[in-house]
Coordinates of C-alpha atoms in Angstrom, one line a residue:
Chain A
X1 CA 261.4 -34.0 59.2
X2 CA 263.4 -31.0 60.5
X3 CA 265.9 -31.3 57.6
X4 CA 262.6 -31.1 55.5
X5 CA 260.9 -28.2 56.8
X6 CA 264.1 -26.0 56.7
X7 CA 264.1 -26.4 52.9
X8 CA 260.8 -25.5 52.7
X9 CA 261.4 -22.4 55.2
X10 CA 264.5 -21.3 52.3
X11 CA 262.1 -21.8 49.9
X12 CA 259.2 -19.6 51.1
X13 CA 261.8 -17.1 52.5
X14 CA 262.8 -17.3 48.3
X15 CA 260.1 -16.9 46.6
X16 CA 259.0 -14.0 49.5
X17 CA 262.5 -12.2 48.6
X18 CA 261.7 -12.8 44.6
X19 CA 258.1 -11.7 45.3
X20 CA 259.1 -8.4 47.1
X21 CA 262.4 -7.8 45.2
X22 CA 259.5 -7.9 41.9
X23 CA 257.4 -5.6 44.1
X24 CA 260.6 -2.8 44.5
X25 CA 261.6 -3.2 40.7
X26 CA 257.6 -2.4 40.0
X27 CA 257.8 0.5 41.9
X28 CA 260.9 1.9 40.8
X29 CA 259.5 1.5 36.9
X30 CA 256.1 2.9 38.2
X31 CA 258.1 6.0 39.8
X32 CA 260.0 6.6 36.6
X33 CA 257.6 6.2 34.4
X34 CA 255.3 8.6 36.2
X35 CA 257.0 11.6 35.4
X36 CA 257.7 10.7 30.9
X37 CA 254.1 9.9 30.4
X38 CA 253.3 13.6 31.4
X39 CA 256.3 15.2 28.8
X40 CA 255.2 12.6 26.2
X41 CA 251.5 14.5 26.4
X42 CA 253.0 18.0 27.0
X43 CA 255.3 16.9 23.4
X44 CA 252.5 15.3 21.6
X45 CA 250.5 18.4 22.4
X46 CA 253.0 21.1 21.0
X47 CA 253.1 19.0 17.8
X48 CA 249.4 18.8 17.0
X49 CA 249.3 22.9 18.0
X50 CA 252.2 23.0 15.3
X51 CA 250.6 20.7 13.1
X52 CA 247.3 22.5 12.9
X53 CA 249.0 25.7 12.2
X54 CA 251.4 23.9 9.1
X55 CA 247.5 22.6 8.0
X56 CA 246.0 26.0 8.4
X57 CA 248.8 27.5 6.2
X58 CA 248.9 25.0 3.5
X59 CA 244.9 25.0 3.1
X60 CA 245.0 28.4 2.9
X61 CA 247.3 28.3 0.2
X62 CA 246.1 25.4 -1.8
X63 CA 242.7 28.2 -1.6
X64 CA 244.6 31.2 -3.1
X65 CA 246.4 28.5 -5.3
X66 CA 242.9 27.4 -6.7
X67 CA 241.8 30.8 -7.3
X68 CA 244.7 32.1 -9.3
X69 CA 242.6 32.5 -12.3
X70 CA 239.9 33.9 -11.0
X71 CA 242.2 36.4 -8.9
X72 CA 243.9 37.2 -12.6
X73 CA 240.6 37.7 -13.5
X74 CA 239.6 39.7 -11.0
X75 CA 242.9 42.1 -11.3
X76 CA 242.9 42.0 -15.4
X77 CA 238.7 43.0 -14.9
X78 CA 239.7 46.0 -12.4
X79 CA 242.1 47.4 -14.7
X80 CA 239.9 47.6 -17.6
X81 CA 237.5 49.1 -15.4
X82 CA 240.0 52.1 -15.5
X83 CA 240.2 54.9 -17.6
X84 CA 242.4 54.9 -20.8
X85 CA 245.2 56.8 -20.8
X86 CA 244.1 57.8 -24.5
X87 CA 240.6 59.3 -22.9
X88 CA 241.7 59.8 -19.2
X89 CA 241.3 63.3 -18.7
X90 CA 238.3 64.0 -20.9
X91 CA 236.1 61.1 -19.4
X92 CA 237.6 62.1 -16.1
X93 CA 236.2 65.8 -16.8
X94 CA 232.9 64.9 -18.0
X95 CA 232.3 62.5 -15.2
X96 CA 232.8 64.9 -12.2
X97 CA 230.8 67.9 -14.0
X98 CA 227.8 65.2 -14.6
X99 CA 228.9 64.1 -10.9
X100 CA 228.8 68.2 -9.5
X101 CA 225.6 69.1 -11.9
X102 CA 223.6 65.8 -10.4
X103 CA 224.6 66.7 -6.5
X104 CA 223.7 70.4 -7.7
X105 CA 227.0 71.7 -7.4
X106 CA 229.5 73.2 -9.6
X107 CA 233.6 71.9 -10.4
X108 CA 234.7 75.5 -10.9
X109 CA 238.7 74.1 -11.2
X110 CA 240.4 71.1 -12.1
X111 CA 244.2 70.3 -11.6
X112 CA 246.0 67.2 -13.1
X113 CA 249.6 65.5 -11.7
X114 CA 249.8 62.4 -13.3
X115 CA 252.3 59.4 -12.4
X116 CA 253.5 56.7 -14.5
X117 CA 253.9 53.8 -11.9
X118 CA 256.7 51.2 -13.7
X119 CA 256.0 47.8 -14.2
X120 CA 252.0 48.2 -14.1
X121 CA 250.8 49.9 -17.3
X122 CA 248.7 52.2 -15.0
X123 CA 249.3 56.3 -14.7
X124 CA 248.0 57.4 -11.5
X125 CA 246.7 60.8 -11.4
X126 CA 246.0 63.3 -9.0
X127 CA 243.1 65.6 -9.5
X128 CA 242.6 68.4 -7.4
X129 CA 238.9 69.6 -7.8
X130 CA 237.7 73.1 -6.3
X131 CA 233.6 72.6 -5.8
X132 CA 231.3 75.2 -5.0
X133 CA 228.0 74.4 -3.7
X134 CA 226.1 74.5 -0.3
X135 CA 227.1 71.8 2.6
X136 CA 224.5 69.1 1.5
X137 CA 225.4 69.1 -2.3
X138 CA 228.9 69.2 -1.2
X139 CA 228.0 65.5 1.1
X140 CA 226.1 64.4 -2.5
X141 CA 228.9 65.1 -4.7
X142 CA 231.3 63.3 -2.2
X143 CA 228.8 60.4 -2.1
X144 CA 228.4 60.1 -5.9
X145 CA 232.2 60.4 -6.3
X146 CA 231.9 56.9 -3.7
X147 CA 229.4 55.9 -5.7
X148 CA 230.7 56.3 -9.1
X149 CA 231.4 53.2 -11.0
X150 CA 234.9 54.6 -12.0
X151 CA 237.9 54.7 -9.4
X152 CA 238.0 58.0 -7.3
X153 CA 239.7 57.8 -3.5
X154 CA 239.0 60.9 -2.1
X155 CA 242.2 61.6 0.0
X156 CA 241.5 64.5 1.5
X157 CA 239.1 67.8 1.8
X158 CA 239.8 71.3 2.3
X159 CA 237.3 74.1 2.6
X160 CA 238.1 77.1 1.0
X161 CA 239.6 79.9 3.0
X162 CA 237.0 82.4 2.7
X163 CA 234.0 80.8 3.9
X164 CA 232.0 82.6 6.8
X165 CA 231.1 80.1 8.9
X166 CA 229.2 77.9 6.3
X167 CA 225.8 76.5 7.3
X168 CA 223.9 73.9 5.4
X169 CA 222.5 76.6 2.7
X170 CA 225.4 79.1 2.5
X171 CA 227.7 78.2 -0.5
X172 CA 231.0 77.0 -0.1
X173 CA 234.0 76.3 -1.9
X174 CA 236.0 72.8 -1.0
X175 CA 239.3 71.4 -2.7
X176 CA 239.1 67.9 -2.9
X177 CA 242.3 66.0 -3.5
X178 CA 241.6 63.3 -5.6
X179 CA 243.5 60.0 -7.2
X180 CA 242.7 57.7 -10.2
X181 CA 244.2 55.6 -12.4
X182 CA 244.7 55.6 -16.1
X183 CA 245.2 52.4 -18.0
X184 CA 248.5 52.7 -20.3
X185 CA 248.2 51.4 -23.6
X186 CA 249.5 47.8 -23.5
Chain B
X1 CA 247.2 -49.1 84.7
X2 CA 248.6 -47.0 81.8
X3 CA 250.8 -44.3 81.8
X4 CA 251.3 -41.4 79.4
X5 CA 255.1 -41.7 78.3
X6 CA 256.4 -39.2 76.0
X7 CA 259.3 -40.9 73.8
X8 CA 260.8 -37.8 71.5
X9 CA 264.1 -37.0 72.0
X10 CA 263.9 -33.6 70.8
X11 CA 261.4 -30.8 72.0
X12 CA 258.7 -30.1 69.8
X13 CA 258.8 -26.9 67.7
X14 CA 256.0 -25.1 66.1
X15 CA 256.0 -23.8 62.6
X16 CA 252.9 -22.0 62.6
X17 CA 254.1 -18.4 63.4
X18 CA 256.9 -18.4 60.3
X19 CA 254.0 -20.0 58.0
X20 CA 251.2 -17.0 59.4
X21 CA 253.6 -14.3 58.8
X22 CA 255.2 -15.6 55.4
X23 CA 252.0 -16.8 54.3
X24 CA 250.6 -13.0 55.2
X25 CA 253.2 -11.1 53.8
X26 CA 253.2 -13.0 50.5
X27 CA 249.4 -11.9 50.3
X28 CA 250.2 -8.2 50.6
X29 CA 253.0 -8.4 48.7
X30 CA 251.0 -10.7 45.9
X31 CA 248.5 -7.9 46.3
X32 CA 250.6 -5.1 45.7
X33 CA 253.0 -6.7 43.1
X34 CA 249.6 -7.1 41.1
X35 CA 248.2 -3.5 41.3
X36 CA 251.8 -1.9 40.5
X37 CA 252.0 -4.7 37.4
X38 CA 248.7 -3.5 36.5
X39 CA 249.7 -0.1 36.4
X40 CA 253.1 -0.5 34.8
X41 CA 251.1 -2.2 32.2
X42 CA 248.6 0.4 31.7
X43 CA 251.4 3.2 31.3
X44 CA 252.8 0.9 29.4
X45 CA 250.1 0.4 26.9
X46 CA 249.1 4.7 26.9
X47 CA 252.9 5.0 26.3
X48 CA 252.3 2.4 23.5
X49 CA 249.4 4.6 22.3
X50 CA 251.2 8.5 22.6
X51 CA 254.1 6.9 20.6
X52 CA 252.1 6.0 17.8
X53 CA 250.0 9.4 17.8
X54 CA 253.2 11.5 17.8
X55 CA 254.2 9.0 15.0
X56 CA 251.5 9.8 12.8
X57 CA 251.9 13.4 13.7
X58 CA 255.0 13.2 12.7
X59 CA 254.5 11.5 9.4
X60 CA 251.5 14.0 8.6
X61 CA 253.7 17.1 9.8
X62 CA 256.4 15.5 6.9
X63 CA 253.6 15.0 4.3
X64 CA 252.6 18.6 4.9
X65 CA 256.0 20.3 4.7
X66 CA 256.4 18.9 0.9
X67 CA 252.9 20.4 0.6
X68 CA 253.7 23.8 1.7
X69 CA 257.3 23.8 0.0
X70 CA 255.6 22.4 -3.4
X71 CA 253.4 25.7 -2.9
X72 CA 255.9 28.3 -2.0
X73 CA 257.5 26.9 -5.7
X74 CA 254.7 27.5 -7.1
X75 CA 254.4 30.9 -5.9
X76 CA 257.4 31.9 -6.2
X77 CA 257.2 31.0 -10.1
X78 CA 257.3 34.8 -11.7
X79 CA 254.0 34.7 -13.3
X80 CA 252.2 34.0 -9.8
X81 CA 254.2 36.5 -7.8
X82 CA 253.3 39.1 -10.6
X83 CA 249.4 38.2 -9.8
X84 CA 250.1 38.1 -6.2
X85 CA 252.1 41.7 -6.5
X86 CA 248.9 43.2 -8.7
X87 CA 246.6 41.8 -6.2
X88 CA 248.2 43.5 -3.2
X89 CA 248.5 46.8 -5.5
X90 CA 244.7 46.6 -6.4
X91 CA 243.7 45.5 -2.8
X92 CA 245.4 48.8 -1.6
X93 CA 243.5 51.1 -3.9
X94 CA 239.9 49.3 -2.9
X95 CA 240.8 49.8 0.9
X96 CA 241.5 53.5 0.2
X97 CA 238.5 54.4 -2.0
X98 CA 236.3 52.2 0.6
X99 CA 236.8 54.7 3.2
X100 CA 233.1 55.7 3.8
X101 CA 233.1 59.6 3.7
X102 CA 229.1 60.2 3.6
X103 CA 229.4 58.4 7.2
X104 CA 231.8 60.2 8.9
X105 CA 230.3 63.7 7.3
X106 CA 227.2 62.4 9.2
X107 CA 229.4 61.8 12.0
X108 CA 231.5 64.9 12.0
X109 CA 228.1 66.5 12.4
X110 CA 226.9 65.4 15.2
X111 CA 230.4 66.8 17.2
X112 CA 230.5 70.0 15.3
X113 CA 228.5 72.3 17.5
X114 CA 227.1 75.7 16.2
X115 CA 230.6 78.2 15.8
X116 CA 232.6 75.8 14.5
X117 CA 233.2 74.4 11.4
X118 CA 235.9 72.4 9.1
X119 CA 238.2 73.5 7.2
X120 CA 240.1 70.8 6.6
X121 CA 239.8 66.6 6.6
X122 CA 242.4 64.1 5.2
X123 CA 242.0 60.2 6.6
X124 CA 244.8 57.9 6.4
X125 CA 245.2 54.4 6.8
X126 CA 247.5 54.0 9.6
X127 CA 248.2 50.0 10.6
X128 CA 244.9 49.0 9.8
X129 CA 243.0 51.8 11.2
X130 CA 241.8 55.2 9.9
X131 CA 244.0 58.3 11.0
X132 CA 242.1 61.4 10.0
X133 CA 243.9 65.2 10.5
X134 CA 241.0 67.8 10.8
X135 CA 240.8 71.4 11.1
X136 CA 238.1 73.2 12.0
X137 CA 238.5 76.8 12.1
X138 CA 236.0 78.0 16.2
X139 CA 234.0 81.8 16.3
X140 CA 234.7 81.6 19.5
X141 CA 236.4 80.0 22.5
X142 CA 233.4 78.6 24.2
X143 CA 232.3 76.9 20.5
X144 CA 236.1 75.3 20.8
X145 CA 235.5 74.0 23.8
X146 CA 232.3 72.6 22.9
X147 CA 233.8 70.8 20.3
X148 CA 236.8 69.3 21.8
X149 CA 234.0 67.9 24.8
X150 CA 232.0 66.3 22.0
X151 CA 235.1 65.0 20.1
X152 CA 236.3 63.3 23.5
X153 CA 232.7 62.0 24.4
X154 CA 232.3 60.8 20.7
X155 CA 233.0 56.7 20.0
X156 CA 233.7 57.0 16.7
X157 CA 236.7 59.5 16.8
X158 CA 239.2 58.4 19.5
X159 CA 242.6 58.8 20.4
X160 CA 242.6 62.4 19.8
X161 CA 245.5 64.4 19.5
X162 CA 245.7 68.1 19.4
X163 CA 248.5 69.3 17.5
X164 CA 248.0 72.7 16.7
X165 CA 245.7 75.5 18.9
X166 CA 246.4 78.8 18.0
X167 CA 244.6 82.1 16.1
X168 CA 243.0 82.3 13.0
X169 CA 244.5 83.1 9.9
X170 CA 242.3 85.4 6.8
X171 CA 238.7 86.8 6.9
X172 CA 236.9 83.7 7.8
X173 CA 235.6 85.4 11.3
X174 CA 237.2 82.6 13.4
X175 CA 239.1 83.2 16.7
X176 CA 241.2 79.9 16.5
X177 CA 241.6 76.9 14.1
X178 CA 242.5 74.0 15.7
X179 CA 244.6 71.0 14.2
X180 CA 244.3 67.6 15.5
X181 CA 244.0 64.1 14.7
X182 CA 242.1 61.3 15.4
X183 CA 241.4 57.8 15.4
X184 CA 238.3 57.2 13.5
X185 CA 236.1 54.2 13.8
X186 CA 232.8 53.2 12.8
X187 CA 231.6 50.8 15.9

């Protein structure tokens, strides 16, 4: 009987040591696996961020890709909108007088620089206009040269140096500095 | 008459404290070998889960790259970089000519006070932002003032800088001309 219950004492005392020696190696995997889960996320994080941006870039350029014709389009459109290079300064001439005479003001001088720019088949010119008028058909001929439906970019404005103190009815004389493009013959 | 005779020949010994505190301890430690195997399992299984997502990430992040390098051939080929070139050219001339002078005229006005007026303007694009260089020629120190107040209260014109204050030049009737610059911005 005594013989028999100290076998079963070794047993229980076994499985008790198996049970808590399970219960340490739990623990130990619990403790190290507490810290990777946390990297894994921080990781798997950083590659979505990375992945979104790689997804951003390529859609956008599958978008440009898709409109390649129409940009062509677009850019061989433009350039015909241009002057020719075989009418340039003519149509350039008439348009700002008809431009000046609408806004009631007057192109008194016009100066040309022209620039062939390689590779483009387009002459950029500078024009420098001299415009008399008052202040408010000055601000008209300004706005129709915005307006126009041929290329001007007004690049700057100087008021001619003998102006008294101009007011809104007292005539004044402004340079306007001027750029367009010519289309070369292809 | 009968007597009580006790006939072991050991003394009796009791089991029940070793059974009690096994019996216990195997309960706590049954208890707690179950939650930490629940959550080994569990951490296991989002492991599991995080693996297979950063997998697929992976895998898509791949797929994309041959994407994007199939692209970058394509616009590198020397009829789409010529597009791309007259694009950017032609882009550049719209954002100069779009600079909106009948708005800052209107705008300019409203800081010019009486004794001072322009004499000259010239916006740039700077970094993405307009830089315009006035001058404005003043009758009279008080006018200059005036102006430089407005100019500095003024949201559309900011970051001024005055580069230049000195006397008038000619037979314009001015006392100074001033030369600065500005930030200009239509808010």
């Amino acid at each position: 009987m005594t013989r028999d219950f100290r076998l079963r004492k070794r047993s229980i005392l076994a499985a008790l040591a198996l049970l808590l020696a399970a219960d340490v190696a739990f623990a130990l995997y619990s403790w190290k696996m507490g810290s990777s889960p946390r990297d894994q996320n921080q990781d798997l994080a950083d590659q979505t961020r990375q992945l979104k941006i790689l997804q951003a870039d390529v859609e956008r350029a599958k978008g440009i890709q898709s409109r390649m014709p129409a940009i062509q389009a677009d850019c061989d459109k433009f350039e015909h909108s241009l002057f020719s290079a075989s009418t340039g300064y003519s149509s350039v001439t008439a348009d700002l007088d008809g431009l000046a005479k609408k806004a009631a003001a007057q192109v008194q001088d016009l100066a040309f620089k022209q620039q062939e720019i390689p590779a483009r088949n387009l002459t950029s010119v500078e024009v420098t206009a001299s415009v008399i008028g008052n202040y408010s058909s000055v601000v008209r001929f300004v706005n129709g040269l915005q307006r126009s439906g041929n290329l001007y970019t007004l690049e700057g404005l100087t008021l001619g140096g003998d102006n008294q103190n101009p007011g809104h009815n007292s005539p004044i004389k402004v340079t306007l500095h001027l750029l367009t493009y010519f289309r070369s013959a292809a | 008459m009968r007597a009580r005779i006790n006939l072991a020949t050991k003394a009796l010994v009791t089991h029940r404290r070793f059974l009690t505190a096994s019996g216990a301890i195997a309960v706590v430690a049954g208890i707690i070998f179950l939650a930490l195997g629940w959550h080994v399992y569990s951490a296991r299984k989002s492991e599991a889960e995080i693996r297979a997502k950063a997998n697929e990430v992976r895998l898509q992040s791949a797929r994309l790259e041959l994407e994007r390098d199939a692209l970058q051939r394509y616009f590198a080929l020397p009829e789409n970089a010529k597009v791309h070139d007259r694009a950017v050219f032609i882009n550049g001339i719209i954002d100069a000519r779009s600079f909106n002078w009948t708005q800052m005229f209107m705008d300019l006005e409203r800081v010019l006070p009486g004794g001072v007026h322009l004499l000259s303007i010239e916006p740039k694009q700077v970094k993405g932002r307009v830089e315009v260089k006035l001058r404005v020629g003043a009758t009279s120190e008080d006018a200059k003032i005036k102006f430089l107040r407005a100019l500095e209260a003024s949201r559309e014109f900011t970051r001024i800088a005055l580069d230049n204050d000195g006397p008038a030049t000619g037979t314009t009737g001015d006392v100074s001309t001033l030369s600065l610059t500005a930030v200009y911005s239509r808010i």
